[in-house]
Amino acid sequence: MASATFLLAMLQTLIVPVLPQIGAQLHASTSAVGWVSTSTVLVASAVTPLLGRLGDVHGQRPPIIAALLVTLAGSVLAVASRSIELLILARALQGFSLGLFPLAMSVLRHEMPRHRLTGAMAITASCLGAGSGAGLVAAGVLTQNGGDYRRIFWLCLVLTAGVLALVLLSVPRRAGRKESVDYAGAALLALGLVCLLLPVSQGQKWSWASGLTIGLFLGAAVALSAFVALQARRSHPLVAIRLLVHRPVLATNLASLGVGFSLLSFSLAATFFLQTPHDLAGYGFTASVLSTSLVYMAPGSVVSMLLGPVSAHLVARLGARTVLCLAGLAGCAGALSLTVAHDTTAEMIAGLVVCNGAIGVAYAAMPALLAENVAPEETGVANSINSIMRTVGGAVGSAVVTTLLSVLVAEHTTPDGPVILPTEGAYQIAFGLSGALFFAAAVLAVLGVPRTPRSPRTAGTGQGTVQ
């Protein structure tokens, strides 16, 4: 399950550093290239809740295998693609991989003995941070000096095939429950999330005040309201409304949104900041994609990976609530350090290491919080909603940073003509917002999650219900 989590995190970030090269090699416009990442997020938001529910009802093995097969097909198509349209379709298929995380948590909840459950969940969840960092590093290494972008998809293909083999060998079959799956609710939720995330990711290009942007936001409100109304009437809903409003679950989901925002905010801002030509802008490091990945991003990825076992120990010893609070405070400190101290390589690496470490620890704590406060048969869908909140937070964080770097700009004169670059203040605001959302996650952990679960929870037994 850790390998599946590492894979989905890697697939999400692997594409980010090579988007400019994809545009150049496929002769595609910037707006078209943007859909290479947008399509993945849209499909992931649509299928993740359904996959989680299917796992809860029919057992986790079938949907895990199905998601990996679709992801594998997407990797094959990406390797073979020679047009931007096919690549967008391939990345859409790879979006199924993001549904693996809640399924992985559900497998652990049902199969691990109670005394090992917290540690297993923490280590698996910490692979989200490690995989995200590894994706950035691998992309820089594989595509250095203008290398063919398809190399990263060969890596995706090999890794996906390997994870599929591990799942076939190690994930047991589990008897399902005689309950129906609310496909109508799944369709409504998917429609609402797509209508929400599409303008969030494209609003800067379309204009935030355009009719299309506003119309999609209104459509999202209508679809999601209809989804809530439908779930309230279902005997076997896709997502129980009582689950969404249960205070510890709600606080954990909001914290996930904040951490997702922070991750995309500081990592995206740092990537552009590092690659800014210092002689021209007066800030930045004129870093290449390779040096950005290896010198600046890799240390944080390594630390996040090493913190996996440590996080498991901390969660078991201090409790998931305390660990999430500490992770939020550490992330806030790291992001604020980037805001005020970003002139030397050591300062940048230190800030990024702290932020990435905080992400890994926070991701380790949240599944444990959910496990303490939902019944085992609701583990999959609870983690699905948590994953969606993280995705929404990341999409909003990306949109906010992109808007900041597009609006707060300055013109610089060069022999070849004027060059427009973001101001240093734009990056400081982005880092500051990341710190603020980290701090919000810490506050939510303290105020929203009780010191002990409100009702009894026994891993793998189905005891306890959400009050």
Short mmCIF file of C-alpha atoms in Angstrom, two decimals:
data_model
loop_
_atom_site.label_atom_id
_atom_site.label_comp_id
_atom_site.label_asym_id
_atom_site.label_seq_id
_atom_site.Cartn_x
_atom_site.Cartn_y
_atom_site.Cartn_z
CA MET A 1 0.00 0.00 0.00
CA ALA A 2 2.94 2.30 0.62
CA SER A 3 4.15 1.65 -2.94
CA ALA A 4 0.73 2.52 -4.38
CA THR A 5 0.66 5.77 -2.38
CA PHE A 6 4.19 6.65 -3.49
CA LEU A 7 3.16 6.01 -7.11
CA LEU A 8 0.09 8.23 -7.08
CA ALA A 9 1.99 11.09 -5.44
CA MET A 10 4.82 10.76 -7.94
CA LEU A 11 2.43 10.74 -10.91
CA GLN A 12 0.86 13.96 -9.66
CA THR A 13 4.10 16.00 -9.53
CA LEU A 14 6.24 14.28 -12.17
CA ILE A 15 4.67 16.37 -14.90
CA VAL A 16 5.08 19.80 -13.30
CA PRO A 17 8.73 20.64 -14.17
CA VAL A 18 8.45 19.43 -17.77
CA LEU A 19 5.32 21.31 -18.87
CA PRO A 20 7.38 23.91 -20.79
CA GLN A 21 9.29 21.14 -22.59
CA ILE A 22 6.04 19.40 -23.50
CA GLY A 23 4.78 22.61 -25.07
CA ALA A 24 7.99 23.05 -27.05
CA GLN A 25 8.25 19.43 -28.19
CA LEU A 26 4.59 19.11 -29.20
CA HIS A 27 4.33 22.69 -30.53
CA ALA A 28 1.37 23.29 -28.22
CA SER A 29 0.12 26.53 -26.71
CA THR A 30 0.50 27.30 -23.02
CA SER A 31 -3.25 26.97 -22.48
CA ALA A 32 -3.30 23.55 -24.15
CA VAL A 33 -0.33 22.36 -22.09
CA GLY A 34 -2.14 23.43 -18.93
CA TRP A 35 -4.76 20.78 -19.62
CA VAL A 36 -2.10 18.08 -19.24
CA SER A 37 -2.23 18.63 -15.47
CA THR A 38 -5.82 19.90 -15.25
CA SER A 39 -7.28 16.75 -16.83
CA THR A 40 -5.66 14.58 -14.16
CA VAL A 41 -7.14 16.61 -11.31
CA LEU A 42 -10.63 16.67 -12.84
CA VAL A 43 -10.77 12.91 -13.39
CA ALA A 44 -9.31 12.22 -9.94
CA SER A 45 -11.95 14.35 -8.23
CA ALA A 46 -14.69 12.57 -10.18
CA VAL A 47 -13.65 8.95 -9.57
CA THR A 48 -12.05 9.02 -6.10
CA PRO A 49 -15.30 8.97 -4.04
CA LEU A 50 -16.78 6.23 -6.21
CA LEU A 51 -13.65 4.07 -5.94
CA GLY A 52 -13.64 4.53 -2.17
CA ARG A 53 -17.29 3.50 -1.88
CA LEU A 54 -16.81 0.51 -4.20
CA GLY A 55 -13.95 -0.60 -1.98
CA ASP A 56 -16.08 -0.29 1.15
CA VAL A 57 -18.94 -2.31 -0.40
CA HIS A 58 -17.21 -4.90 -2.61
CA GLY A 59 -13.74 -5.11 -1.05
CA GLN A 60 -10.70 -3.04 -1.95
CA ARG A 61 -8.88 -5.45 -4.28
CA PRO A 62 -11.14 -5.07 -7.40
CA PRO A 63 -11.17 -1.24 -7.51
CA ILE A 64 -7.43 -1.07 -6.76
CA ILE A 65 -6.68 -3.39 -9.67
CA ALA A 66 -9.09 -1.50 -11.93
CA ALA A 67 -7.53 1.87 -11.04
CA LEU A 68 -4.02 0.54 -11.68
CA LEU A 69 -5.02 -0.98 -15.04
CA VAL A 70 -6.52 2.34 -16.18
CA THR A 71 -3.40 4.15 -14.95
CA LEU A 72 -1.22 1.67 -16.82
CA ALA A 73 -3.25 2.26 -19.99
CA GLY A 74 -2.73 6.00 -19.52
CA SER A 75 1.03 5.50 -19.19
CA VAL A 76 1.15 3.40 -22.37
CA LEU A 77 -0.85 6.04 -24.24
CA ALA A 78 1.42 8.81 -22.93
CA VAL A 79 4.54 6.98 -24.11
CA ALA A 80 2.98 6.54 -27.55
CA SER A 81 1.50 10.05 -27.81
CA ARG A 82 2.66 12.38 -30.53
CA SER A 83 0.03 15.07 -30.02
CA ILE A 84 -1.11 17.23 -27.13
CA GLU A 85 -4.66 15.85 -27.43
CA LEU A 86 -3.54 12.25 -26.86
CA LEU A 87 -1.30 13.31 -23.99
CA ILE A 88 -4.20 15.10 -22.29
CA LEU A 89 -6.30 11.94 -22.63
CA ALA A 90 -3.43 9.86 -21.24
CA ARG A 91 -3.08 12.11 -18.21
CA ALA A 92 -6.85 11.96 -17.67
CA LEU A 93 -6.59 8.17 -17.45
CA GLN A 94 -3.71 8.52 -15.00
CA GLY A 95 -6.07 10.50 -12.77
CA PHE A 96 -7.51 7.17 -11.61
CA SER A 97 -4.29 6.66 -9.66
CA LEU A 98 -5.27 9.36 -7.17
CA GLY A 99 -8.11 7.13 -6.01
CA LEU A 100 -5.60 4.60 -4.70
CA PHE A 101 -4.86 6.40 -1.43
CA PRO A 102 -8.26 5.99 0.27
CA LEU A 103 -8.35 2.39 -0.91
CA ALA A 104 -4.90 1.81 0.57
CA MET A 105 -6.03 3.22 3.92
CA SER A 106 -9.09 0.97 3.84
CA VAL A 107 -6.97 -2.13 3.15
CA LEU A 108 -4.77 -1.32 6.13
CA ARG A 109 -7.79 -0.69 8.35
CA HIS A 110 -9.22 -4.12 7.56
CA GLU A 111 -6.06 -6.22 7.34
CA MET A 112 -3.59 -4.86 9.90
CA PRO A 113 -3.73 -5.87 13.57
CA ARG A 114 -4.74 -3.04 15.83
CA HIS A 115 -1.33 -2.57 17.47
CA ARG A 116 0.32 -2.06 14.06
CA LEU A 117 -2.43 -0.07 12.35
CA THR A 118 -1.37 3.45 13.36
CA GLY A 119 2.23 2.89 12.31
CA ALA A 120 1.24 1.32 9.00
CA MET A 121 -1.12 4.18 8.17
CA ALA A 122 1.46 6.81 9.11
CA ILE A 123 4.22 5.26 7.01
CA THR A 124 1.90 4.78 4.03
CA ALA A 125 0.53 8.32 4.25
CA SER A 126 4.02 9.82 4.57
CA CYS A 127 4.73 8.37 1.13
CA LEU A 128 2.50 11.12 -0.27
CA GLY A 129 5.12 13.71 0.59
CA ALA A 130 8.02 11.47 -0.38
CA GLY A 131 6.46 10.56 -3.71
CA SER A 132 5.66 14.18 -4.53
CA GLY A 133 9.27 15.19 -3.97
CA ALA A 134 10.62 12.16 -5.82
CA GLY A 135 8.47 13.05 -8.82
CA LEU A 136 10.03 16.50 -9.07
CA VAL A 137 13.54 15.07 -8.76
CA ALA A 138 12.96 12.29 -11.30
CA ALA A 139 11.51 14.73 -13.81
CA GLY A 140 14.57 16.95 -13.54
CA VAL A 141 16.97 14.05 -14.01
CA LEU A 142 15.11 12.39 -16.90
CA THR A 143 14.49 15.55 -18.92
CA GLN A 144 17.72 17.47 -18.33
CA ASN A 145 19.14 19.36 -21.30
CA GLY A 146 15.82 19.26 -23.14
CA GLY A 147 15.40 15.46 -22.99
CA ASP A 148 12.31 13.80 -24.43
CA TYR A 149 9.39 14.29 -22.04
CA ARG A 150 8.23 10.72 -22.78
CA ARG A 151 10.99 9.42 -20.53
CA ILE A 152 8.93 10.31 -17.47
CA PHE A 153 6.03 8.24 -18.77
CA TRP A 154 8.28 5.25 -19.35
CA LEU A 155 9.08 5.55 -15.65
CA CYS A 156 5.34 5.77 -14.88
CA LEU A 157 4.71 2.65 -16.95
CA VAL A 158 7.37 0.59 -15.18
CA LEU A 159 6.37 1.74 -11.69
CA THR A 160 2.65 1.16 -12.31
CA ALA A 161 3.30 -2.35 -13.61
CA GLY A 162 5.42 -3.07 -10.54
CA VAL A 163 2.77 -1.83 -8.12
CA LEU A 164 0.09 -3.82 -9.97
CA ALA A 165 2.17 -6.98 -9.56
CA LEU A 166 2.59 -6.30 -5.83
CA VAL A 167 -1.16 -5.78 -5.40
CA LEU A 168 -2.00 -9.00 -7.23
CA LEU A 169 0.37 -10.90 -4.96
CA SER A 170 -0.30 -9.27 -1.60
CA VAL A 171 -3.79 -7.72 -1.34
CA PRO A 172 -6.29 -10.39 -0.23
CA ARG A 173 -9.85 -10.72 -1.43
CA ARG A 174 -12.48 -9.63 1.06
CA ALA A 175 -16.15 -10.46 1.11
CA GLY A 176 -18.33 -7.53 0.20
CA ARG A 177 -21.46 -6.20 1.88
CA LYS A 178 -24.95 -6.50 0.47
CA GLU A 179 -25.41 -2.79 -0.13
CA SER A 180 -26.06 -0.79 -3.25
CA VAL A 181 -23.71 1.85 -4.63
CA ASP A 182 -25.25 5.27 -5.25
CA TYR A 183 -24.13 5.86 -8.84
CA ALA A 184 -26.49 8.82 -9.25
CA GLY A 185 -24.93 10.46 -6.23
CA ALA A 186 -21.47 9.72 -7.59
CA ALA A 187 -22.40 11.40 -10.88
CA LEU A 188 -23.75 14.48 -9.09
CA LEU A 189 -20.67 14.76 -6.89
CA ALA A 190 -18.39 14.33 -9.90
CA LEU A 191 -20.29 17.03 -11.81
CA GLY A 192 -20.11 19.42 -8.87
CA LEU A 193 -16.40 18.89 -8.31
CA VAL A 194 -15.56 19.26 -12.00
CA CYS A 195 -17.60 22.48 -12.17
CA LEU A 196 -15.70 23.72 -9.10
CA LEU A 197 -12.16 22.72 -10.05
CA LEU A 198 -12.36 23.68 -13.72
CA PRO A 199 -12.79 27.44 -13.13
CA VAL A 200 -10.36 27.31 -10.20
CA SER A 201 -7.64 25.94 -12.49
CA GLN A 202 -8.55 27.99 -15.58
CA GLY A 203 -9.93 31.20 -14.05
CA GLN A 204 -6.70 33.14 -14.57
CA LYS A 205 -6.80 32.39 -18.31
CA TRP A 206 -10.54 32.86 -18.76
CA SER A 207 -10.79 35.89 -16.40
CA TRP A 208 -12.31 35.45 -12.98
CA ALA A 209 -15.20 37.71 -13.95
CA SER A 210 -16.05 35.92 -17.21
CA GLY A 211 -19.48 34.39 -17.73
CA LEU A 212 -17.97 30.92 -18.12
CA THR A 213 -16.09 31.11 -14.81
CA ILE A 214 -19.06 32.44 -12.85
CA GLY A 215 -21.44 30.02 -14.57
CA LEU A 216 -19.33 27.02 -13.63
CA PHE A 217 -19.07 28.15 -10.00
CA LEU A 218 -22.87 28.49 -9.90
CA GLY A 219 -23.21 25.08 -11.53
CA ALA A 220 -20.94 23.62 -8.85
CA ALA A 221 -23.10 25.13 -6.11
CA VAL A 222 -26.28 23.69 -7.65
CA ALA A 223 -24.80 20.22 -8.28
CA LEU A 224 -23.22 19.92 -4.82
CA SER A 225 -26.43 21.14 -3.13
CA ALA A 226 -28.40 18.54 -5.07
CA PHE A 227 -25.85 15.91 -4.03
CA VAL A 228 -26.28 16.75 -0.34
CA ALA A 229 -30.08 16.64 -0.67
CA LEU A 230 -29.91 13.28 -2.45
CA GLN A 231 -27.56 11.76 0.14
CA ALA A 232 -29.90 12.78 2.95
CA ARG A 233 -32.65 10.62 1.38
CA ARG A 234 -30.58 7.53 0.53
CA SER A 235 -30.60 4.48 2.78
CA HIS A 236 -27.11 3.61 1.47
CA PRO A 237 -25.61 6.98 0.46
CA LEU A 238 -22.31 7.44 -1.30
CA VAL A 239 -21.27 9.73 1.56
CA ALA A 240 -23.23 9.87 4.80
CA ILE A 241 -23.99 13.50 5.63
CA ARG A 242 -23.51 12.73 9.33
CA LEU A 243 -19.96 11.72 8.41
CA LEU A 244 -19.23 15.05 6.72
CA VAL A 245 -20.48 17.16 9.64
CA HIS A 246 -18.97 15.02 12.41
CA ARG A 247 -16.66 17.57 14.05
CA PRO A 248 -13.38 15.59 14.06
CA VAL A 249 -13.92 14.48 10.45
CA LEU A 250 -14.86 17.99 9.33
CA ALA A 251 -11.81 19.48 11.07
CA THR A 252 -9.51 16.86 9.52
CA ASN A 253 -10.93 17.51 6.05
CA LEU A 254 -10.51 21.26 6.40
CA ALA A 255 -6.95 20.70 7.62
CA SER A 256 -6.35 18.54 4.54
CA LEU A 257 -7.56 21.39 2.35
CA GLY A 258 -5.15 23.77 4.09
CA VAL A 259 -2.19 21.39 3.82
CA GLY A 260 -2.97 20.76 0.14
CA PHE A 261 -3.03 24.52 -0.47
CA SER A 262 0.26 24.97 1.37
CA LEU A 263 2.03 22.19 -0.56
CA LEU A 264 1.18 23.59 -3.98
CA SER A 265 1.70 27.17 -2.83
CA PHE A 266 5.24 26.85 -1.51
CA SER A 267 6.45 24.23 -4.01
CA LEU A 268 5.14 26.03 -7.10
CA ALA A 269 6.36 29.42 -5.89
CA ALA A 270 9.76 27.98 -4.97
CA THR A 271 10.15 26.33 -8.38
CA PHE A 272 9.59 29.59 -10.25
CA PHE A 273 11.60 31.60 -7.72
CA LEU A 274 14.64 29.34 -8.02
CA GLN A 275 14.62 29.47 -11.82
CA THR A 276 14.33 33.27 -11.98
CA PRO A 277 17.49 34.85 -13.49
CA HIS A 278 19.14 36.69 -10.60
CA ASP A 279 21.10 39.15 -12.75
CA LEU A 280 17.89 40.33 -14.35
CA ALA A 281 15.40 40.32 -11.48
CA GLY A 282 17.68 40.99 -8.51
CA TYR A 283 16.44 37.84 -6.78
CA GLY A 284 16.31 34.14 -7.63
CA PHE A 285 19.05 31.63 -8.36
CA THR A 286 19.02 31.17 -12.17
CA ALA A 287 18.63 27.44 -11.46
CA SER A 288 18.05 24.88 -14.19
CA VAL A 289 15.27 22.30 -13.96
CA LEU A 290 17.88 19.71 -12.96
CA SER A 291 19.50 21.79 -10.21
CA THR A 292 16.07 22.85 -8.95
CA SER A 293 15.16 19.20 -8.57
CA LEU A 294 18.43 17.77 -7.24
CA VAL A 295 19.90 20.61 -5.21
CA TYR A 296 16.81 22.30 -3.79
CA MET A 297 13.89 19.84 -3.89
CA ALA A 298 15.60 16.48 -3.29
CA PRO A 299 16.64 17.16 0.35
CA GLY A 300 13.03 17.84 1.33
CA SER A 301 11.88 14.68 -0.42
CA VAL A 302 14.49 12.60 1.40
CA VAL A 303 13.57 14.11 4.77
CA SER A 304 9.88 13.49 4.13
CA MET A 305 10.64 9.86 3.34
CA LEU A 306 12.81 9.39 6.42
CA LEU A 307 10.14 10.93 8.63
CA GLY A 308 7.67 8.17 7.73
CA PRO A 309 8.72 5.75 10.50
CA VAL A 310 9.30 8.67 12.88
CA SER A 311 5.78 9.95 12.19
CA ALA A 312 4.36 6.52 12.95
CA HIS A 313 6.14 6.51 16.32
CA LEU A 314 4.99 10.06 17.10
CA VAL A 315 1.37 9.30 16.21
CA ALA A 316 1.42 6.20 18.42
CA ARG A 317 3.09 8.05 21.30
CA LEU A 318 1.57 11.55 21.17
CA GLY A 319 -1.65 10.97 19.27
CA ALA A 320 -2.59 12.02 15.74
CA ARG A 321 -4.19 15.26 16.96
CA THR A 322 -0.97 16.52 18.57
CA VAL A 323 1.18 15.39 15.65
CA LEU A 324 -1.01 17.24 13.13
CA CYS A 325 -0.79 20.38 15.26
CA LEU A 326 3.01 20.14 15.48
CA ALA A 327 3.28 19.52 11.74
CA GLY A 328 1.16 22.59 11.03
CA LEU A 329 3.30 24.77 13.29
CA ALA A 330 6.53 23.45 11.76
CA GLY A 331 5.22 24.03 8.24
CA CYS A 332 4.20 27.55 9.21
CA ALA A 333 7.72 28.24 10.50
CA GLY A 334 9.30 26.83 7.33
CA ALA A 335 7.06 28.84 5.01
CA LEU A 336 7.57 32.05 6.95
CA SER A 337 11.33 31.49 6.85
CA LEU A 338 11.09 31.34 3.05
CA THR A 339 9.14 34.60 3.16
CA VAL A 340 11.87 36.55 4.94
CA ALA A 341 15.07 34.56 4.22
CA HIS A 342 15.53 33.44 0.61
CA ASP A 343 18.82 35.00 -0.49
CA THR A 344 21.15 32.02 -0.13
CA THR A 345 21.06 28.39 -1.16
CA ALA A 346 21.21 27.29 2.48
CA GLU A 347 18.19 29.43 3.39
CA MET A 348 16.11 28.03 0.53
CA ILE A 349 17.03 24.42 1.23
CA ALA A 350 16.37 24.80 4.95
CA GLY A 351 12.93 26.32 4.40
CA LEU A 352 11.94 23.71 1.82
CA VAL A 353 13.17 20.84 4.00
CA VAL A 354 11.06 22.03 6.94
CA CYS A 355 7.99 22.54 4.73
CA ASN A 356 8.30 19.16 3.03
CA GLY A 357 8.92 17.42 6.34
CA ALA A 358 5.80 19.05 7.77
CA ILE A 359 3.77 17.87 4.78
CA GLY A 360 4.92 14.29 5.28
CA VAL A 361 4.12 14.32 8.99
CA ALA A 362 0.72 15.97 8.46
CA TYR A 363 -0.22 13.41 5.83
CA ALA A 364 0.75 10.66 8.28
CA ALA A 365 -1.49 12.06 11.02
CA MET A 366 -4.71 12.64 9.07
CA PRO A 367 -5.60 9.02 8.17
CA ALA A 368 -5.02 8.08 11.81
CA LEU A 369 -7.44 10.82 12.89
CA LEU A 370 -10.07 9.50 10.50
CA ALA A 371 -9.50 5.91 11.65
CA GLU A 372 -10.17 7.02 15.23
CA ASN A 373 -13.46 8.69 14.33
CA VAL A 374 -15.18 6.60 11.64
CA ALA A 375 -16.30 2.98 11.50
CA PRO A 376 -14.12 0.55 9.52
CA GLU A 377 -16.76 0.15 6.80
CA GLU A 378 -16.63 3.91 6.17
CA THR A 379 -12.84 4.17 6.01
CA GLY A 380 -12.65 4.20 2.22
CA VAL A 381 -15.19 6.92 1.58
CA ALA A 382 -13.92 9.01 4.54
CA ASN A 383 -10.39 8.99 3.13
CA SER A 384 -11.80 9.66 -0.35
CA ILE A 385 -13.40 12.89 0.82
CA ASN A 386 -10.18 13.79 2.63
CA SER A 387 -8.23 13.20 -0.59
CA ILE A 388 -10.67 15.38 -2.53
CA MET A 389 -10.23 18.18 0.00
CA ARG A 390 -6.47 17.90 -0.45
CA THR A 391 -6.93 18.05 -4.24
CA VAL A 392 -9.22 21.07 -4.01
CA GLY A 393 -6.76 22.80 -1.69
CA GLY A 394 -3.92 22.11 -4.11
CA ALA A 395 -5.93 23.41 -7.05
CA VAL A 396 -6.82 26.60 -5.18
CA GLY A 397 -3.21 27.03 -4.04
CA SER A 398 -1.94 26.62 -7.58
CA ALA A 399 -4.51 29.09 -8.91
CA VAL A 400 -3.68 31.67 -6.23
CA VAL A 401 0.07 31.44 -6.86
CA THR A 402 -0.41 31.60 -10.63
CA THR A 403 -2.59 34.68 -10.24
CA LEU A 404 -0.10 36.37 -7.91
CA LEU A 405 2.79 35.72 -10.29
CA SER A 406 0.75 37.03 -13.22
CA VAL A 407 -0.55 40.19 -11.56
CA LEU A 408 2.35 41.36 -9.38
CA VAL A 409 4.96 41.84 -12.09
CA ALA A 410 7.73 44.24 -13.08
CA GLU A 411 9.28 45.00 -16.47
CA HIS A 412 13.04 44.50 -16.94
CA THR A 413 15.05 45.86 -19.85
CA THR A 414 17.34 43.52 -21.80
CA PRO A 415 19.22 43.87 -25.12
CA ASP A 416 16.54 41.68 -26.70
CA GLY A 417 13.70 43.81 -25.41
CA PRO A 418 11.64 44.13 -22.23
CA VAL A 419 11.07 41.05 -20.05
CA ILE A 420 8.21 40.86 -17.55
CA LEU A 421 8.85 38.88 -14.37
CA PRO A 422 6.96 38.53 -11.07
CA THR A 423 8.08 40.83 -8.29
CA GLU A 424 9.88 39.46 -5.26
CA GLY A 425 6.87 40.54 -3.21
CA ALA A 426 4.61 38.17 -5.17
CA TYR A 427 6.70 35.23 -4.01
CA GLN A 428 6.75 36.52 -0.45
CA ILE A 429 2.95 36.67 -0.44
CA ALA A 430 2.77 33.11 -1.82
CA PHE A 431 5.11 31.80 0.89
CA GLY A 432 3.22 33.78 3.53
CA LEU A 433 -0.13 32.33 2.44
CA SER A 434 1.37 28.86 2.64
CA GLY A 435 2.44 29.56 6.22
CA ALA A 436 -1.01 30.90 7.09
CA LEU A 437 -2.74 27.73 5.85
CA PHE A 438 -0.24 25.55 7.70
CA PHE A 439 -1.10 27.48 10.86
CA ALA A 440 -4.82 27.08 10.15
CA ALA A 441 -4.33 23.29 9.98
CA ALA A 442 -2.65 23.39 13.40
CA VAL A 443 -5.53 25.41 14.86
CA LEU A 444 -8.10 23.02 13.38
CA ALA A 445 -6.29 20.09 14.99
CA VAL A 446 -6.48 21.73 18.41
CA LEU A 447 -10.00 23.17 18.26
CA GLY A 448 -11.76 20.72 15.97
CA VAL A 449 -10.50 17.34 17.14
CA PRO A 450 -11.16 16.16 20.71
CA ARG A 451 -8.33 14.65 22.72
CA THR A 452 -10.04 11.26 22.56
CA PRO A 453 -12.52 9.93 19.97
CA ARG A 454 -16.11 10.84 20.77
CA SER A 455 -17.24 7.23 20.44
CA PRO A 456 -15.41 3.89 20.70
CA ARG A 457 -13.35 2.75 17.69
CA THR A 458 -11.88 -0.69 17.21
CA ALA A 459 -9.75 -1.18 14.13
CA GLY A 460 -11.07 -3.82 11.81
CA THR A 461 -14.07 -4.80 13.95
CA GLY A 462 -16.70 -2.39 12.73
CA GLN A 463 -17.43 -1.23 16.28
CA GLY A 464 -18.48 2.33 16.83
CA THR A 465 -20.52 4.68 14.75
CA VAL A 466 -20.27 8.34 13.96
CA GLN A 467 -22.37 10.38 16.29
#
